[in-house]
XYZ file of C-alpha atoms in Angstrom:
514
model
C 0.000 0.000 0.000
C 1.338 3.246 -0.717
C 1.783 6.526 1.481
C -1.203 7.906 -0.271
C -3.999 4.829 0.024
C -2.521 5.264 4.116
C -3.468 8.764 4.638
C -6.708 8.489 2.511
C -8.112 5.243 5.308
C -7.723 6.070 8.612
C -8.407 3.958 11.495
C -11.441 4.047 12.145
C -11.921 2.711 15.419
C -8.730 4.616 16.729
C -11.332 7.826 16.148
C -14.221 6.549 17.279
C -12.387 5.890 21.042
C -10.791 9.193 20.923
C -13.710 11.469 20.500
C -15.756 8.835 22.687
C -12.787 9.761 25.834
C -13.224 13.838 24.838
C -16.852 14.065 25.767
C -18.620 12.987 29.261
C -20.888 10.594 29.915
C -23.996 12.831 30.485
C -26.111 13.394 26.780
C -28.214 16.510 27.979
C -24.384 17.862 27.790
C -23.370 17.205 24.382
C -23.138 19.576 21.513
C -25.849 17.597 19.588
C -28.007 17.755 21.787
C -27.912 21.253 22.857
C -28.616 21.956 18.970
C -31.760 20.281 18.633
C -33.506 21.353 22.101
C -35.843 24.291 21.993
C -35.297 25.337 25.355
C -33.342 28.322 25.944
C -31.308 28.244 28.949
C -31.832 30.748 31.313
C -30.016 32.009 34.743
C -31.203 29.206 37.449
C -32.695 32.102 39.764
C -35.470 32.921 37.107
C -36.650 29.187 37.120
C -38.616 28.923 40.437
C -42.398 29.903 39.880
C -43.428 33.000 41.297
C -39.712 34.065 42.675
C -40.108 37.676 40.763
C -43.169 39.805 39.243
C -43.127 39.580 35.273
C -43.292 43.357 33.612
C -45.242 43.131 30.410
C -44.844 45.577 27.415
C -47.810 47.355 28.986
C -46.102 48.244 32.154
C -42.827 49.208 30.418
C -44.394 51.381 27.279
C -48.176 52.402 27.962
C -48.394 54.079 24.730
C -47.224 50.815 22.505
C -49.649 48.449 24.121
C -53.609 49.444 25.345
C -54.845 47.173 27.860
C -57.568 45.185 27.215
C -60.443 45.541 29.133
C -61.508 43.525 32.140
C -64.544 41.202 31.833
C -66.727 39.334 34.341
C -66.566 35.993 34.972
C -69.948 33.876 35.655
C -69.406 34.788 39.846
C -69.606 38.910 38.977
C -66.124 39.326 39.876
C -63.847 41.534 37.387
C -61.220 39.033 35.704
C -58.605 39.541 32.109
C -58.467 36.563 29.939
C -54.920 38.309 28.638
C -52.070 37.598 30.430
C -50.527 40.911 30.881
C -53.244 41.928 33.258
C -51.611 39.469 35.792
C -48.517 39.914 36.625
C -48.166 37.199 39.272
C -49.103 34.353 36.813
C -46.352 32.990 34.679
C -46.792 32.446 31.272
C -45.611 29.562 29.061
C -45.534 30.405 25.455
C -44.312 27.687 23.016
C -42.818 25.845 25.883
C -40.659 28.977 26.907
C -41.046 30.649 30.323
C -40.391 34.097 30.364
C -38.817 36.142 33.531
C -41.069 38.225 35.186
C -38.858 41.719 35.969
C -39.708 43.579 39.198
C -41.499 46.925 38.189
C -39.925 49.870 39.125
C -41.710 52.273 41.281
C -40.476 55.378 39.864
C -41.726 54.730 36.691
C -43.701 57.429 35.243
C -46.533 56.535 33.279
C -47.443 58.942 30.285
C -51.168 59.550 29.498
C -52.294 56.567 26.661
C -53.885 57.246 23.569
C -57.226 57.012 24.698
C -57.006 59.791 26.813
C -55.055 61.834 24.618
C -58.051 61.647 22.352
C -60.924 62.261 24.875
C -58.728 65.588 25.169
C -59.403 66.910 21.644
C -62.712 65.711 21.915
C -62.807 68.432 24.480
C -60.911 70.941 22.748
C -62.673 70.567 19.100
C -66.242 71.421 18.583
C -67.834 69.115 15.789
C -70.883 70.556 14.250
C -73.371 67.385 13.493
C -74.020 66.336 10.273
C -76.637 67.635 8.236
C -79.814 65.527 7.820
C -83.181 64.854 5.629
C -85.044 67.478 7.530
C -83.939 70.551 9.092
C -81.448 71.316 11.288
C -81.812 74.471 14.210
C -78.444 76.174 15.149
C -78.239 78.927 17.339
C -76.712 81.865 15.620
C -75.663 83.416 18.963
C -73.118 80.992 20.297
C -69.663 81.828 20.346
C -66.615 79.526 19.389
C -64.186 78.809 22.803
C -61.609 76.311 23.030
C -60.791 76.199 26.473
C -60.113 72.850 28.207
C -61.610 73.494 32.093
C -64.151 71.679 33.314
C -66.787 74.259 33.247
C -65.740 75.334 29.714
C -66.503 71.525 28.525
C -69.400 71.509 29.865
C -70.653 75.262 28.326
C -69.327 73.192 25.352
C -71.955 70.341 25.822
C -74.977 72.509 26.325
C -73.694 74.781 23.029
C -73.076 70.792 21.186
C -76.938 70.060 22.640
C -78.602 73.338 20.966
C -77.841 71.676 17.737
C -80.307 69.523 17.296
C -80.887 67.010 14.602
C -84.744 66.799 13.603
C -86.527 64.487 11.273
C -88.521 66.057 8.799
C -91.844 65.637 10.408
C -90.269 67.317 13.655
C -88.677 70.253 11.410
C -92.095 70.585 9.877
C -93.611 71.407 13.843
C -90.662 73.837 14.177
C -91.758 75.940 11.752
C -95.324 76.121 12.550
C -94.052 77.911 15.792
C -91.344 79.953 14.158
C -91.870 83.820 13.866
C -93.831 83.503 10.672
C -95.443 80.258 10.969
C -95.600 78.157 8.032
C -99.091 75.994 8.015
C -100.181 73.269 5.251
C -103.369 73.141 3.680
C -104.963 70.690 1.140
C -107.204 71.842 -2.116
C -109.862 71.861 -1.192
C -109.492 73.168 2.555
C -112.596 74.113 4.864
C -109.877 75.586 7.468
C -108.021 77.765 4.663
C -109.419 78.933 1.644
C -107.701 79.101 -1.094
C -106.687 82.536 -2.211
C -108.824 84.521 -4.187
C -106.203 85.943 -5.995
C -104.896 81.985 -7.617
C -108.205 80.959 -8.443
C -108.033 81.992 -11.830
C -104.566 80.365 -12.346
C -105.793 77.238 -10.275
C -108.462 76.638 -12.718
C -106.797 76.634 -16.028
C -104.276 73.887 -14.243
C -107.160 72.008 -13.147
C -108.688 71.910 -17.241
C -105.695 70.964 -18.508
C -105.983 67.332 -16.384
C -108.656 66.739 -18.901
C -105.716 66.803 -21.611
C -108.300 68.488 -24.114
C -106.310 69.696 -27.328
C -103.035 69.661 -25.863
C -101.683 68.682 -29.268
C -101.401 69.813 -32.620
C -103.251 68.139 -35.778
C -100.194 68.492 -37.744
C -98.562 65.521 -35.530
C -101.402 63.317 -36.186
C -99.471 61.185 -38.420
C -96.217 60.943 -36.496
C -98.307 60.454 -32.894
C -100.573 57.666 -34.148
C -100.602 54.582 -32.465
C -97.725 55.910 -29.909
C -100.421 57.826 -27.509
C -101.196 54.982 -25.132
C -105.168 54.523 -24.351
C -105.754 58.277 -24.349
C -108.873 58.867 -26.587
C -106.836 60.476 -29.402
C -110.146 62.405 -30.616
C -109.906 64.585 -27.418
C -106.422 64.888 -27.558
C -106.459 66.751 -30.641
C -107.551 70.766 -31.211
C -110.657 70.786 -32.554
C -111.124 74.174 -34.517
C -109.602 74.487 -37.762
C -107.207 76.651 -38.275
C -104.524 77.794 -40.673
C -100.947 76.438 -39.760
C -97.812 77.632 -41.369
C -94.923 75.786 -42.914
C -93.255 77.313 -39.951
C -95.333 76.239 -37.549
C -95.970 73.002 -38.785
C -92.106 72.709 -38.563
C -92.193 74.005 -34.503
C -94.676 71.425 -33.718
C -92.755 68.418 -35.343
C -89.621 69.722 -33.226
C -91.884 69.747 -29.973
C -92.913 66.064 -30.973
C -89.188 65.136 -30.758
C -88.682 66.699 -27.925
C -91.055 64.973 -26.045
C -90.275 61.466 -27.746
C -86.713 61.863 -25.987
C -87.879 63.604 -23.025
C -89.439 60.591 -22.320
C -86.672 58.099 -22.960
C -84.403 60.115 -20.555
C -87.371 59.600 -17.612
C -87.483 55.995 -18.477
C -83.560 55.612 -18.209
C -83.350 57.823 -15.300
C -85.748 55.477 -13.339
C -84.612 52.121 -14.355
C -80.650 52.965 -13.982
C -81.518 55.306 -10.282
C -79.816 58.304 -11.607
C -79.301 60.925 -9.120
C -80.979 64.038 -9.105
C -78.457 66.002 -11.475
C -79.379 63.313 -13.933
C -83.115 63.910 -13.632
C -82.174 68.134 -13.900
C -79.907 67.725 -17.149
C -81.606 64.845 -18.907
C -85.118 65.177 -18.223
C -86.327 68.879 -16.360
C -83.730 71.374 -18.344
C -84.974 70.292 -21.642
C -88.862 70.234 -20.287
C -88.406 74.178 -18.898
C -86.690 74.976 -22.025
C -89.013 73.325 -24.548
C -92.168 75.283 -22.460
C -90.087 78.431 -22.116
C -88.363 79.252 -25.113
C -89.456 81.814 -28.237
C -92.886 83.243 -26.665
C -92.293 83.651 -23.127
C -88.680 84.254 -23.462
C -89.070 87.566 -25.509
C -91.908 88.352 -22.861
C -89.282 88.686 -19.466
C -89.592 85.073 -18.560
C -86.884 82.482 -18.045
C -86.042 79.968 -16.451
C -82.531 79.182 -13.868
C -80.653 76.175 -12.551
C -80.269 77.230 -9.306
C -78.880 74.306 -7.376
C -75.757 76.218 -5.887
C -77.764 79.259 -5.089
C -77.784 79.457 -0.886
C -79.818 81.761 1.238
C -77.286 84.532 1.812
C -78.135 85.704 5.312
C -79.525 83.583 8.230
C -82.074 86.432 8.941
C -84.216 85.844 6.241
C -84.488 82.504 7.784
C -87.539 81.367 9.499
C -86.627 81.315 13.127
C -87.783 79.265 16.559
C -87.159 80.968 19.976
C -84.050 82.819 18.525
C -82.596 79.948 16.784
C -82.781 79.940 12.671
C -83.496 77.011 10.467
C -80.218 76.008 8.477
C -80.616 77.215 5.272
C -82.161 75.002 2.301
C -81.589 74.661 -1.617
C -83.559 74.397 -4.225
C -83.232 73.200 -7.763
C -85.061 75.692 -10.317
C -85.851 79.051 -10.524
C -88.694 80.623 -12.543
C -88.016 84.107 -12.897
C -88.218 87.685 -14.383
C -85.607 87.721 -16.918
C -85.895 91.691 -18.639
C -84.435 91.894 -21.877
C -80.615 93.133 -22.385
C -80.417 97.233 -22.656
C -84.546 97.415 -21.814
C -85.370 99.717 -18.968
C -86.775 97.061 -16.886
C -83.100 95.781 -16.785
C -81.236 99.239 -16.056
C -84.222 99.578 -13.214
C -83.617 96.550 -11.537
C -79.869 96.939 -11.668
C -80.402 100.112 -10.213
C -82.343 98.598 -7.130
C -79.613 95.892 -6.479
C -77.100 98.141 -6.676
C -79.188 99.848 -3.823
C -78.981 96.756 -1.758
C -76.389 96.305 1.297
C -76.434 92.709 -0.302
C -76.130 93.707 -4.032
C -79.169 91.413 -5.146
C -83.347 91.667 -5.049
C -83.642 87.963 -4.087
C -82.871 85.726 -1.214
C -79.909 84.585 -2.692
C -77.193 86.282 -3.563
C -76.029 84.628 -6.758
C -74.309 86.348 -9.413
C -76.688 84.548 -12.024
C -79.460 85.260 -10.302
C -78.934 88.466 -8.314
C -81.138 90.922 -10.724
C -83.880 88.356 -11.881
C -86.195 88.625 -9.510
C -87.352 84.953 -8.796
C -91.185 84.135 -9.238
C -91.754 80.283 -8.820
C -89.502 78.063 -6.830
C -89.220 74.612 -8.200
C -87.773 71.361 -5.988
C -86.691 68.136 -7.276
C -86.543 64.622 -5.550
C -85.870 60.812 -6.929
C -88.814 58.883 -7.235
C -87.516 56.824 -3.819
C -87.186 60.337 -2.101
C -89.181 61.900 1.009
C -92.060 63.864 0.326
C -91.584 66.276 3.559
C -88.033 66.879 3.050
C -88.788 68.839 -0.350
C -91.714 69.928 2.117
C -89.230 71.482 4.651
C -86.893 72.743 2.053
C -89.577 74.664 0.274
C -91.068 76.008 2.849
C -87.640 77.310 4.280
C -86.673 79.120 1.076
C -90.485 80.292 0.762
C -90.415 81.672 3.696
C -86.720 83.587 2.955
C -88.685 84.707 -0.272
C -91.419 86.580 1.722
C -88.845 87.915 4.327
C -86.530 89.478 1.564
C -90.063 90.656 -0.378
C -90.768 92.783 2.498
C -87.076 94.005 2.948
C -87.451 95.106 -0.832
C -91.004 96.585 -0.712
C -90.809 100.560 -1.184
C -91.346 103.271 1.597
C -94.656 103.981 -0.213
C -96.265 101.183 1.463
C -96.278 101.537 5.146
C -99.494 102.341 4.373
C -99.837 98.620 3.460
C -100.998 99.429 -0.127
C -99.470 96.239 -1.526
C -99.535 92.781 -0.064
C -97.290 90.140 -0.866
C -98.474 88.359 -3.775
C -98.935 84.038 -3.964
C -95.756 82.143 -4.216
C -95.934 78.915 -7.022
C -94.031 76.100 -5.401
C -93.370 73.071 -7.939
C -92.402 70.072 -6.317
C -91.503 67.181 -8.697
C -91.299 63.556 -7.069
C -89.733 61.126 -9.835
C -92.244 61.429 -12.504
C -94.896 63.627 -11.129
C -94.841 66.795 -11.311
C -97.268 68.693 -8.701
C -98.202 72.338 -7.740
C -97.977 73.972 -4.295
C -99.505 77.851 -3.636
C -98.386 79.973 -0.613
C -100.081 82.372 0.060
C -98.731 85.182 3.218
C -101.479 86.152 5.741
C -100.005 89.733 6.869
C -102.639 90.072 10.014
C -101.183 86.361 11.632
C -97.667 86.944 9.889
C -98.612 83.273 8.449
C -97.660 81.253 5.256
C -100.384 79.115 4.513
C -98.790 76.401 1.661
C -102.017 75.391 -0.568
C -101.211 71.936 -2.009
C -101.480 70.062 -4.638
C -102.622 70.671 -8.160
C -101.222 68.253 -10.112
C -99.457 69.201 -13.599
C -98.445 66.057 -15.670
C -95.998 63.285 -15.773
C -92.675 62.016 -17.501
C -93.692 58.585 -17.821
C -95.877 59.334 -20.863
C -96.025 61.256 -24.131
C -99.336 62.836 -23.165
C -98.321 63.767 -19.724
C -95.229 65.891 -20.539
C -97.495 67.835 -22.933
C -99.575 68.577 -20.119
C -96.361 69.594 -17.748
C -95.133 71.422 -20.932
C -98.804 73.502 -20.875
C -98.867 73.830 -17.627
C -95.378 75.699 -17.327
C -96.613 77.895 -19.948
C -100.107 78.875 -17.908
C -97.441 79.887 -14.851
C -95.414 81.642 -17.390
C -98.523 83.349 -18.224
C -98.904 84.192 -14.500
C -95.350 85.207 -14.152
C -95.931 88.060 -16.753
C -98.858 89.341 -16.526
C -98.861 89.530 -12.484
C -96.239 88.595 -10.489
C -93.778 91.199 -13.168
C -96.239 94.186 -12.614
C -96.498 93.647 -8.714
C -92.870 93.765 -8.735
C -92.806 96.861 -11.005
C -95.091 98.594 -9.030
C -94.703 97.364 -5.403
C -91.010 97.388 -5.042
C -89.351 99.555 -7.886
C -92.537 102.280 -7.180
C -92.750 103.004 -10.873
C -95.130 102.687 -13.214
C -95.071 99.960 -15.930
C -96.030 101.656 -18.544
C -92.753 104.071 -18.119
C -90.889 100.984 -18.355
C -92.543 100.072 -21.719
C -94.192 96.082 -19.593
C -97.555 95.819 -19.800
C -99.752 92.726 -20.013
C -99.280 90.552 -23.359
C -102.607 88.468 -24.248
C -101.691 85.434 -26.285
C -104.170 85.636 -28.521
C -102.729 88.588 -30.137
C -99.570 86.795 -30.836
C -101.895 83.776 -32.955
C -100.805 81.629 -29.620
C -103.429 79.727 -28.455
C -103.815 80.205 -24.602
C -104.826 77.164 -21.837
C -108.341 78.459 -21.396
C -109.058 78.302 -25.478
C -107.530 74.836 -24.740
C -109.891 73.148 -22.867
């Protein structure tokens, strides 16, 4: 064998016996074994039970670890499933014991989250979120962020006098506000309804009957599309001469309507929101009523979604404290023509105003139209008495800022505050609400309903379409002179307004209608 084969086979037991004699008898103590145990060896005075108090990441760092609340066992006495609550106990985790530290007496515990926040909670005042209905705030309180006792609780009682109300509640709070806001329904034994909106009231209440709301030119295009409506009484029935151009308006009216009435039908099977409903289905139905005719005679129409109520006086108020203020969606209003004296009058009288406008808002769109009917908007799955409430706050800011604007010629009480049309349009109906102000009670009774058409058919949004242009009709030939008269103190003749019959534009008007 050579030198190499002799180093590459050593003996074999020779090693065996030499690392047996290097390494005791006791296997707890060899280096395999010490590998493969789990246990970690600790000092021997931390292995008897009990022998010191364990400190838990609690004790040592408040801040890092909350403690969990105690619970009661089945006897009533306060116990803590953890095991940091006891610091007596000793816990095994994985096999492991862990030593239990002495706690230090001088240890200074800083003040835990929790309390830390119950601090700001003090400190900040949170108003409450708004809600359906109404919400009361009293205008007087005064911000303080003091952290004594007595200043928290000034804090409460300030917190407390904002109250959140349902709608049904907010309704009651107004019926006791300064000018009480009452609701009546057509007919009403309690409250008549006012004299001076019968006349309007009736031509709304013909055109339910849906006699010659359309044009014999679209007999063609509308047949078989109508529904069960008796198409006979649909239908004008005097003869009369149409023009090309006429002929031509009505077919574009037709249209209109067709996809007036796919937009309501989309809006309500896909639950568009209300901004949907405005652009898709009310703009175009104000428009189409609105345009050409009543346009050129001072009458428009505003989205007026944005517009707020621009001073918490005009609100109606309850024991000192003022409703939060309400929006609307639509504005019917006086809209004079550009460079006509109406306009360079009414500019005039805002420019007057502390508040640079004639209306209870003060924005810029809006701020020299003076605003005639007030129109709300809801989803078909929306409340009822929340566009209740919200109309009957910015009705009531209407009447306030009326009687700010009213000239010093009538102390004498020459002119009273005229009706108010309210629209109020749930999904597809569209309804009609009349407030009326009763100076001797300083009362707004609202008059309601008179119903004005719906989306959901053809023949119903020619009725809505009609019945925009009888309040159109209103808007000029009334509500326009009272506001010439009343509140500029002029006139309207020296303005160049007066009255416009429709019959001497060759426009047929709702009574000839029905």
């Amino acid at each position: 064998m050579t030198d190499f084969d002799s180093r590459s086979e050593p003996s074999q037991p020779q090693s065996i016996e030499t690392w047996l004699s290097e390494h005791p008898d006791c296997p707890e103590s060899y280096e395999l074994a010490r590998c493969l145990s789990n246990k970690r060896k600790r000092p021997e005075a931390s292995r008897a039970v009990g022998s010191s108090k364990r400190r838990t990441l609690g004790d040592i760092q408040p801040n890092a670890m909350a403690q969990p609340s105690p619970t009661r066992n089945k006897t009533g006495d306060k116990t803590n499933k953890s095991p940091h609550k006891n610091p007596t106990t000793p816990t095994t985790t994985r096999g492991r014991r862990r030593k239990q530290p002495e706690p230090h007496e001088d240890d200074e515990r800083t003040p835990r989250a929790v309390g830390q926040q119950s601090l700001l909670a003090d400190k900040l005042v949170f108003d409450p979120p708004d809600y359906a209905g109404a919400e009361i705030e009293d205008s007087k309180l005064e911000d303080d962020t003091s952290l004594s006792s007595e200043d928290s609780k000034q804090k409460s009682s300030k917190r407390s006098s904002q109250r959140t109300l349902s709608p049904r509640k907010a309704r009651a709070y107004m019926q006791g506000a300064e000018i009480s806001v009452k609701i009546a329904k057509i007919p009403s034994n309690i409250y008549p309804f006012p004299s001076a909106a019968q006349n309007l009231r009736n031509d709304l209440e013909a055109l339910q009957k849906r006699k010659g709301l359309l044009e014999k030119s679209i007999c063609k295009h509308a047949q078989g599309k109508l529904g069960n409506d008796d198409e006979d009484v649909l239908y004008k029935t005097e003869e009369t001469s149409v023009t090309p151009e006429e002929t031509l308006d009505h077919l574009q009216t037709w249209y209109t309507v067709l996809k007036i009435e796919v937009a309501a039908e989309e809006c309500e099977v896909e639950d568009c929101a209300e901004a949907s409903w405005n652009a898709e289905v009310h703009c175009k139905i104000l428009r189409e009523a609105l345009q050409g005719h009543w346009r050129s005679n001072n009458v428009w129409y505003r989205d007026i979604t944005t517009a707020k109520i621009f001073d918490k006086e005009l609100l109606p108020k309850v024991s000192g404290l003022s409703a939060k203020s309400k929006l609307v969606d639509f504005a019917i209003m006086v809209r004079p023509q550009e460079s006509s004296l109406l306009e360079d009058a009414l500019e005039r009288k805002c420019d007057s105003m502390p508040s640079k406008t004639i209306n209870q808002t003060d924005a810029s769109y809006i701020r020299n139209k003076p605003i005639a009917i007030s129109m709300e908007v809801k989803r078909p799955a929306g409340n009822e008495d929340v566009s209740m409430v919200e109309l009957q706050t910015w009705v009531t800011a209407h009447y306030n800022m009326l009687k700010v604007l009213l000239c010093p010629d009538n102390a004498s009480g020459t002119f009273e505050l005229p009706v108010l049309p309210l629209i109020q349009v749930q999904g597809h109906m569209w309804n009609l609400w009349i407030a009326e102000y009763k100076s001797a009670k300083n009362q707004i009774i609202i008059h309601r309903r008179i119903f004005l058409g719906s989306t959901d058919k053809i023949v119903g949004i020619y009725q809505i379409i009609a019945s925009i242009q009888r309040l159109a009709q209103w808007v000029a030939d009334e509500y326009q002179l009272w506001w010439i008269k009343a509140i500029l103190g002029v006139d309207p003749q020296i303005l160049e307004v007066k009255p416009k019959n429709l019959v001497e534009d060759n426009l047929a008007s709702p009574k000839e209608l029905v």
